[in-house]
Coordinates of C-alpha atoms in Angstrom, one line a residue:
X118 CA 82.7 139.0 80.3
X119 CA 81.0 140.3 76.9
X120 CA 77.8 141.2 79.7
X121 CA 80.1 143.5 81.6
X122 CA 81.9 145.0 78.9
X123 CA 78.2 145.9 77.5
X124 CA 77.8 147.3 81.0
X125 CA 80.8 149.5 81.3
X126 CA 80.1 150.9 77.4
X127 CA 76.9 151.9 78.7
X128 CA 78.0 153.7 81.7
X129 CA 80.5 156.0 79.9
X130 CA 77.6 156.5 77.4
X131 CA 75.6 158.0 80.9
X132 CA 78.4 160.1 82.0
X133 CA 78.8 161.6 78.0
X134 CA 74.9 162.1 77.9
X135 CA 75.3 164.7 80.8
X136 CA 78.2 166.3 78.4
X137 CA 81.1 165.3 79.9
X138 CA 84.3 164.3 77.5
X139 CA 84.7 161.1 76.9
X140 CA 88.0 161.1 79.0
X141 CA 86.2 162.7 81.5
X142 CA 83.8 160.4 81.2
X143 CA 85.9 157.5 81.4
X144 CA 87.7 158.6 84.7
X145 CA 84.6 159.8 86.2
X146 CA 82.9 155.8 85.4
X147 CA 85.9 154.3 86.4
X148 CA 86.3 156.1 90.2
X149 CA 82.3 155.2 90.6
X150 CA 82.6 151.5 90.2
X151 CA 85.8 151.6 91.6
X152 CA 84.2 152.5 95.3
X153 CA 81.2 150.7 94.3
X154 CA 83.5 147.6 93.5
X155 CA 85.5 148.1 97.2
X156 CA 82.3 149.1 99.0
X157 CA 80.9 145.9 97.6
X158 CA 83.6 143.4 98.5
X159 CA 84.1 145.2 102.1
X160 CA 80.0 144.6 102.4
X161 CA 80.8 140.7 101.4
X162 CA 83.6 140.4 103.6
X163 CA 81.2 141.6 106.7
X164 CA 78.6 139.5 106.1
X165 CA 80.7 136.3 105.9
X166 CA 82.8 137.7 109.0
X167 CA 79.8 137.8 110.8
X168 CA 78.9 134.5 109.6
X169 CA 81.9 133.2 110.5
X170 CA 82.1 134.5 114.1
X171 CA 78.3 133.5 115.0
X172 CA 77.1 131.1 113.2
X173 CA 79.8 128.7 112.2
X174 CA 80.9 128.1 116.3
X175 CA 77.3 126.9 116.9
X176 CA 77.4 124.6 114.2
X177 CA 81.3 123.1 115.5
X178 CA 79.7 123.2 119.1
X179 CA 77.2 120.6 117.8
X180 CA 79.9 117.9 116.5
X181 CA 82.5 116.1 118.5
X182 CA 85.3 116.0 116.7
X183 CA 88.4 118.0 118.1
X184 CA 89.4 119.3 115.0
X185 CA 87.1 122.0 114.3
X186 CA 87.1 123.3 117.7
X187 CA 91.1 124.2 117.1
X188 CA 90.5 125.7 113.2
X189 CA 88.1 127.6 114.7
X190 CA 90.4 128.9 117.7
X191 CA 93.1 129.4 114.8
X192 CA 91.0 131.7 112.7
X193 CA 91.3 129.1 109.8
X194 CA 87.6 129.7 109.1
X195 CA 87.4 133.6 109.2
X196 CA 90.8 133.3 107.1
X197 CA 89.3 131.3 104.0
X198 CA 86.3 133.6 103.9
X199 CA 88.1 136.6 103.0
X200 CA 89.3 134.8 100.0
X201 CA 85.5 135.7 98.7
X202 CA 85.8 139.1 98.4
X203 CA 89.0 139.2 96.3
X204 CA 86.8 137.1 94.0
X205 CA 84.2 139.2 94.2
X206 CA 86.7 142.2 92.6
X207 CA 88.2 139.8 90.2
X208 CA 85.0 139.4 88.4
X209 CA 84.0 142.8 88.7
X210 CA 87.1 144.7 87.7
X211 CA 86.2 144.8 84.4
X212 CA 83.8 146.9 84.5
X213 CA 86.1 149.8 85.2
X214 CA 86.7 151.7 82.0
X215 CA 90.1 153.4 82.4
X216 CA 92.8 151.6 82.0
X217 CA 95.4 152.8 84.3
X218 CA 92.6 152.6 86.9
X219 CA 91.9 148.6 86.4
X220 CA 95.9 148.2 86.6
X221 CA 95.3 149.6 89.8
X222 CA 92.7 147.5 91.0
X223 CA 94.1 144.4 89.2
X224 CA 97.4 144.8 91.3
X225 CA 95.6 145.4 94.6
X226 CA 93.7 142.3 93.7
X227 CA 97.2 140.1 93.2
X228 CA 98.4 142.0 96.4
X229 CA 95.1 141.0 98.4
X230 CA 95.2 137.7 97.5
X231 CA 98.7 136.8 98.4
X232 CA 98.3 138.3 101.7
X233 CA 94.8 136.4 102.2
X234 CA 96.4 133.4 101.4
X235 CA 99.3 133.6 103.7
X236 CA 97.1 134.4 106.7
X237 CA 94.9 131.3 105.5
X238 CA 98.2 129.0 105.6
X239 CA 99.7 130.8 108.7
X240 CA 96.3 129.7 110.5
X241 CA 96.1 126.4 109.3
X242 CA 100.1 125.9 110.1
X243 CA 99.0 126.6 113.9
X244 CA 95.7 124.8 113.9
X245 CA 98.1 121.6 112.5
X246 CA 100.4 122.5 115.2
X247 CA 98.1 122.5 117.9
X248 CA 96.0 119.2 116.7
X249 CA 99.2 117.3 115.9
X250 CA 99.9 118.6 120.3
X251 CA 96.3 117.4 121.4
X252 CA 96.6 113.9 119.3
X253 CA 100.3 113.5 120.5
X254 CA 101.9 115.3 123.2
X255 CA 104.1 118.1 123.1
X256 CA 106.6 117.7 120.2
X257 CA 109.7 120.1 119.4
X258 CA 110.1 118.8 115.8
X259 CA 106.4 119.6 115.0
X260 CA 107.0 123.2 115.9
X261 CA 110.6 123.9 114.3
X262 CA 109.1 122.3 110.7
X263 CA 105.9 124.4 111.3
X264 CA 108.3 127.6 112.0
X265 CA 110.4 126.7 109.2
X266 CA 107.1 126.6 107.1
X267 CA 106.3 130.3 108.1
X268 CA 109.4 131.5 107.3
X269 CA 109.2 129.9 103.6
X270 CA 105.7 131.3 103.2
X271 CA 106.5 134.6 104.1
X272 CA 109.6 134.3 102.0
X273 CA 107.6 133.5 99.0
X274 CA 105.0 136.0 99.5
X275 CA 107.7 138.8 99.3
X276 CA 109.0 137.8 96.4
X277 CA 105.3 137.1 94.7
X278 CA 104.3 140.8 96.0
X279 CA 107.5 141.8 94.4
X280 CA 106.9 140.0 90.8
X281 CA 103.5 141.9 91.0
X282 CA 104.6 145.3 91.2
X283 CA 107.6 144.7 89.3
X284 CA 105.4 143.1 86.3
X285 CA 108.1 140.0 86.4
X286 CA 107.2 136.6 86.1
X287 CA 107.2 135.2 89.3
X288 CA 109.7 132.2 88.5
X289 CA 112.1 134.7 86.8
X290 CA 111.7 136.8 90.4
X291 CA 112.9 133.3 92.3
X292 CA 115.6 132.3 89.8
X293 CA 117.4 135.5 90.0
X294 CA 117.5 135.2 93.9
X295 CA 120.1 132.6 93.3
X296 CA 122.6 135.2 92.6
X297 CA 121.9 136.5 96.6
X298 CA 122.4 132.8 97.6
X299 CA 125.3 133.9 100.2
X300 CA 123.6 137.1 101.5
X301 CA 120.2 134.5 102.1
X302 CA 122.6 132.2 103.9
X303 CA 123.9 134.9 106.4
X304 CA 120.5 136.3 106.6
X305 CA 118.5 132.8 107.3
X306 CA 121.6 131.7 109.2
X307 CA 120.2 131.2 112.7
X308 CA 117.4 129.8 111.4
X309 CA 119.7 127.1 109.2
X310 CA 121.5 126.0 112.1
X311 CA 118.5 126.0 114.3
X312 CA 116.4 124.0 112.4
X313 CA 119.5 121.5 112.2
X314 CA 120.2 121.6 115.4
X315 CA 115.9 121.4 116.1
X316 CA 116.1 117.6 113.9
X317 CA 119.5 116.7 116.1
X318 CA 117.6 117.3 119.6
X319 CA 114.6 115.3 118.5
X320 CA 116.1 112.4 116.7
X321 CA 118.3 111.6 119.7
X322 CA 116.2 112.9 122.6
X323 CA 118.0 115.3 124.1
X324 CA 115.5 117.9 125.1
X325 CA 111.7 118.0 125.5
X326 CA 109.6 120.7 127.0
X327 CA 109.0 120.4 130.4
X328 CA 112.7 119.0 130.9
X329 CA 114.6 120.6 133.5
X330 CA 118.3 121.5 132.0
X331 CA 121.2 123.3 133.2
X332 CA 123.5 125.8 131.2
X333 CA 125.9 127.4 133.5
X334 CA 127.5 129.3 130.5
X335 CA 124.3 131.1 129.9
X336 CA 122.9 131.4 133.1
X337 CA 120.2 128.6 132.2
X338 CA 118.8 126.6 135.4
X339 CA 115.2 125.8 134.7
X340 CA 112.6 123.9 133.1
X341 CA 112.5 123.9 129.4
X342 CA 108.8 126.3 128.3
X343 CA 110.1 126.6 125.0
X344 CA 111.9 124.9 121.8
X345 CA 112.1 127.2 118.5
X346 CA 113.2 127.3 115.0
X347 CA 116.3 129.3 116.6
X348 CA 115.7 129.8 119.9
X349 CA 115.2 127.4 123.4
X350 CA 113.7 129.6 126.1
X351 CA 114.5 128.1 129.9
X352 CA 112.6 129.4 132.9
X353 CA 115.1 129.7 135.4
X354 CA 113.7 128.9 139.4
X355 CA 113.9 132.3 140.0
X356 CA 111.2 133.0 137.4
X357 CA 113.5 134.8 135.0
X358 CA 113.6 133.9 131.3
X359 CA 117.1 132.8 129.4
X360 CA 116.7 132.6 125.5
X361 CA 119.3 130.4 124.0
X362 CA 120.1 130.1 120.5
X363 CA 119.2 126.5 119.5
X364 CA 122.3 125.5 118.2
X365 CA 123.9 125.8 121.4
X366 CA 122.2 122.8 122.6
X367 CA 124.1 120.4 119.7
X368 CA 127.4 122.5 120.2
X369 CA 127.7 122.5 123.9
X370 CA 127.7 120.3 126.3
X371 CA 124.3 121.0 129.0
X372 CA 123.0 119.0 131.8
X373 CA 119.3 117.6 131.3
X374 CA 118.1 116.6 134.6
X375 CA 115.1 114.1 133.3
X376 CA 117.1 111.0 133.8
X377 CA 116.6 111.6 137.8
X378 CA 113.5 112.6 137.2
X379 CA 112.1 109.1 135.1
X380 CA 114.4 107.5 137.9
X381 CA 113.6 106.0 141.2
X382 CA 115.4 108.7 143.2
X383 CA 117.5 111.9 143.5
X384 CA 121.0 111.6 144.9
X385 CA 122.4 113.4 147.7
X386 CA 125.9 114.1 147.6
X387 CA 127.5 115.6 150.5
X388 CA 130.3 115.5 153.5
X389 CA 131.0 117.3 156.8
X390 CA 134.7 117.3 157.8
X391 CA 135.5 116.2 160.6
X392 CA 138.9 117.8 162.2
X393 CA 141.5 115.4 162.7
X394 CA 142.9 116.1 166.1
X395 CA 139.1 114.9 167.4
X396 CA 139.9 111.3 165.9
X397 CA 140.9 108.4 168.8
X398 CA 140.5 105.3 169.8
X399 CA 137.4 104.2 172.1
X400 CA 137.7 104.6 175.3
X401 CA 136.1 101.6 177.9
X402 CA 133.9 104.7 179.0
X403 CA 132.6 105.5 175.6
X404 CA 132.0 102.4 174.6
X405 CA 129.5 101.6 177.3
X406 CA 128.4 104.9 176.3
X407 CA 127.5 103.9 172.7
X408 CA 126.2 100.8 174.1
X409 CA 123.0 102.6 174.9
X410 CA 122.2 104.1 171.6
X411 CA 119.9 101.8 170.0
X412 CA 121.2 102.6 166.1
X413 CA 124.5 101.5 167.3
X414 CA 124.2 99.1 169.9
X415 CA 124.2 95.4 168.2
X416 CA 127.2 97.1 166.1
X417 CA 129.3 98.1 169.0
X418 CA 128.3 94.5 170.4
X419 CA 129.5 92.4 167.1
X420 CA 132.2 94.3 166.8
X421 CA 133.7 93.7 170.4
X422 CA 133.2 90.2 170.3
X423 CA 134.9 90.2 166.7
X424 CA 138.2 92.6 168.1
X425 CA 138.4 90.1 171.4
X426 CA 138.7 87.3 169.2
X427 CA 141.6 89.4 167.1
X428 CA 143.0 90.5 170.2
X429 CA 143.2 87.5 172.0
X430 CA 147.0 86.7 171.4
X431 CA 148.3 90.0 171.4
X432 CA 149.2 91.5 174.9
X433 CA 150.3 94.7 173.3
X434 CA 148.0 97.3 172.6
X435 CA 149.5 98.7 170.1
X436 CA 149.4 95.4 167.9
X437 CA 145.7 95.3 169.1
X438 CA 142.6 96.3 166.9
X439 CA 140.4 99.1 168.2
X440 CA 137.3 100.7 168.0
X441 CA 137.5 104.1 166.8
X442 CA 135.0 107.3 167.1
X443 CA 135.1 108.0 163.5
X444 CA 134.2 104.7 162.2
X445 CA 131.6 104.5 164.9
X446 CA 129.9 107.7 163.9
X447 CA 130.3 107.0 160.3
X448 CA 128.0 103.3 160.8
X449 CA 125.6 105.7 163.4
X450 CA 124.7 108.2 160.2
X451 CA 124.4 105.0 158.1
X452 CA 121.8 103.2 160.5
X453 CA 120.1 106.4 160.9
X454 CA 119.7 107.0 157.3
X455 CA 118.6 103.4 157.2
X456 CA 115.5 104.3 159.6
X457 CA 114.8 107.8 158.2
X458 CA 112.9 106.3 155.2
X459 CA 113.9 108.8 153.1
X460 CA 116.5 106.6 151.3
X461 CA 115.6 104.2 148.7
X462 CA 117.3 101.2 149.2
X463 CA 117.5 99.5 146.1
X464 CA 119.9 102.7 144.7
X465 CA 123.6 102.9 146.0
X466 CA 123.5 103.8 149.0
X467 CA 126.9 104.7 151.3
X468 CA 128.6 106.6 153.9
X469 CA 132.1 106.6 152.8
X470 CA 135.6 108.4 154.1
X471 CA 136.9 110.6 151.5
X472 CA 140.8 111.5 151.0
X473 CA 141.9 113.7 153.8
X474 CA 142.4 117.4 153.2
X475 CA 143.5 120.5 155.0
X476 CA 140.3 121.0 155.7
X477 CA 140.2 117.4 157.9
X478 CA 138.6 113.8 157.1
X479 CA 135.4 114.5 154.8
X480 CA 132.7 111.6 155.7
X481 CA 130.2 111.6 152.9
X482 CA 126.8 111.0 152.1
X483 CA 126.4 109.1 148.9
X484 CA 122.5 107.9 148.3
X485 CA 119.1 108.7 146.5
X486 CA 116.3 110.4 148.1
X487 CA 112.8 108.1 147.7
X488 CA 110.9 112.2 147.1
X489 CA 112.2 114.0 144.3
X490 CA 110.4 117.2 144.4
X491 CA 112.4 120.0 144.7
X492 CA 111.1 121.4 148.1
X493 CA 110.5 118.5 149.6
X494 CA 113.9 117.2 148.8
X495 CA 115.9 120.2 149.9
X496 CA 113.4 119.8 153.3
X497 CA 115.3 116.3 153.6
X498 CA 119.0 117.2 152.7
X499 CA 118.3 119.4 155.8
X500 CA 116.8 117.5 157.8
X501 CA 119.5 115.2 157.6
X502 CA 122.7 117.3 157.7
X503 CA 121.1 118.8 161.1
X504 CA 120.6 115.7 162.7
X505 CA 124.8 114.6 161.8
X506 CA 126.0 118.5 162.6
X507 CA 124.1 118.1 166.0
X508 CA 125.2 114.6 166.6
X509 CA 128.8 114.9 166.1
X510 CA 129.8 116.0 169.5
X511 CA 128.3 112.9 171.0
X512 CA 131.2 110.8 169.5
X513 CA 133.9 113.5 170.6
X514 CA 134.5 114.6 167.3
X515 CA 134.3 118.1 166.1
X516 CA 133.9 119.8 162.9
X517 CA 136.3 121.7 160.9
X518 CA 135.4 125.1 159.7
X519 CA 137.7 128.2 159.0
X520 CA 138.5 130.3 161.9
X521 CA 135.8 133.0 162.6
X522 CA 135.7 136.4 164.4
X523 CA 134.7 134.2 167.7
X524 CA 137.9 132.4 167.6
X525 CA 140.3 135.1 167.5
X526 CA 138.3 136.9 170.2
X527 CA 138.6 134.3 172.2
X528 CA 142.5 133.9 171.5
X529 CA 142.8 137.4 172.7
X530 CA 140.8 137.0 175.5
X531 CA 142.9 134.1 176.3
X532 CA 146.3 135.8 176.0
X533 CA 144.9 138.8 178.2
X534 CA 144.0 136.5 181.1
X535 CA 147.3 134.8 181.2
X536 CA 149.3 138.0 180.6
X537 CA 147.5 139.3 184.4

């Protein structure tokens, strides 16, 4: 200190030899060391940049450790070397004669650091991030307190940058901020509620990345790529990106498809309707008919020994139990889904008559697909439902469907023959 107060005396006395004022002298002394003092630190700075970017990755190449590999690939090195430079002008600025001058650079150098030091932290928050991923998986949590983190940093930075150029004490700064407590609460609301919300969804599990969830409200069908301090971003199958707030996830209900996926199947769900006035009893005819379909054959068999039993006291047909073609196509589909292999067994499994409509009889397909996987599986729900459209005319039934264009054509068709 004494050393480079002996130093800056001495350079005045230089600029005064060659008859300058000493004011003039003064500001003249103080501009040169000033670029001498910047030209310095930026000289500093390059040198360790340059050490940074070629020599310390050959030295984390050599080790095997997976930490060093991610600081590096988070700047966290590069970061904590410009720290040097601001050291460098700490210890120098007193060399500077004029006052207003070394105000000047003693600001800057407050300023500097506080922005150096929140890149440093910034990088080391993501290098934590990403180690904590590599060591453990993909985590939510771990990225909503890291984000949380940032936003406090930055925070305090402001109001440290603020203290400097307002000359406050920095506490003073922070304790009068309590007076904006409700205009920082509708400013950081989102983030509040997010970062609730962000602890709610990982405590109980309700969303990871990579789950596939469904939001009809905000047009969210898609896998999960994203979790935030106060935003979830889905990418719907169509490739399209929905942002959600966060919150939404705790305050509305959502569908989170990863218990079929962990399961041991994926159900299929679906009926044909069948049109009532189709729907008899079995003629002799079709019953030797069905007879020679293999799916069905030891059922039409079991069953006719079973209804002649019944039968045997009751004369009267009417009284008399029957075969029907409903029933008979119904155990068909079921025997034919048996065979298919594409239904796993050990999951409920059924092909069921649902509540007649207006529409006719719905006959539904209740059971869980072995294959999961999207394409694959939509390949198999219509694979199947082609097979039961195209067999339904073998049992003399017919599907129901809403008139069509066809129809009335052939109505009028109709009425024009008869009417010559």
């Amino acid at each position: 200190m004494e050393r480079l107060v002996f130093y800056r005396k001495e350079s005045v006395a230089f600029f005064e030899s060659y008859g300058l004022e000493n004011h003039w002298a003064v500001f003249v002394q103080s501009i040169v060391i000033l670029v001498l003092i910047f030209t310095l630190a930026y000289l500093v700075d390059r040198v360790l940049t340059f050490v940074m970017r070629r020599v310390i990755p050959k030295i984390v190449g050599y080790t095997a450790n997976q930490w060093d590999d991610i600081f590096m690939e988070n700047r966290v090195f590069s970061n904590f070397a410009h720290f040097f430079p601001g050291i460098l002008m700490q210890n120098l600025q007193d060399l500077i004669s004029s006052s207003s001058v070394r105000w000047f650079v003693s600001t800057f150098i407050g300023v500097y650091f506080i922005v150096v030091t929140v890149l440093f932290l910034n990088a080391l928050l993501n290098a934590i991030q990403q180690l904590f991923i590599h060591l453990k998986g993909v985590s939510a949590i771990v990225k909503i307190y890291i984000q949380l983190g940032k936003v406090v940093l930055y925070s305090l930075a402001g109001v440290a940058i603020i203290s400097i150029f307002a000359n406050k004490n920095f506490m003073d700064i922070l304790a009068g901020l309590g007076a904006m407590i409700t205009i920082l609460l509708i400013v950081y609301k989102d983030m509040i509620m997010g970062f609730v919300a962000g602890i709610q969804l990982s405590a109980n599990k309700m969303v990871y990345v990579g789950d596939w969830v469904e939001l009809p409200k905000d047009g969210a069908d898609g896998i999960v790529i994203d979790i935030g301090l106060t935003t979830v971003k889905v990418q719907n199958w169509d490739r399209t990106i929905t942002t959600i707030p966060t919150y939404k996830l705790t305050s509305e209900s959502f569908t989170n498809w990863r218990g079929m996926q962990e399961s041991d199947g994926r159900r299929i769900k679906r009926h044909v309707n069948i049109d009532m006035e189709s729907i008899h009893f079995l003629s002799e005819e079709e019953i030797n008919t069905f007879r020679k379909i293999r799916l069905i054959s030891e059922y039409i068999e079991d069953k006719i020994k079973i209804i002649n039993q019944v039968n045997a006291n009751e004369p009267e047909q009417f009284n008399q139990r029957r075969l029907t073609n409903i029933g008979t196509f119904r155990k068909y589909v079921e025997n034919y889904l048996r065979e298919s292999g594409y239904v796993n067994l050990d999951m409920m499994f059924l092909v069921r008559q649902l509540q007649a409509t207006e529409k006719g009889v719905p006959i539904e397909i209740y059971m869980f697909s072995k294959i999961k996987e999207f394409i694959i599986y939509e390949g198999i729900q219509s694979d199947i439902f082609d097979h039961i459209i195209a067999i339904v005319p073998t049992f003399n039934l017919r599907l129901f469907q809403e008139p069509t264009g066809h129809n009335f054509s052939a109505i009028r068709e109709i009425k024009n023959q008869t009417a010559e």
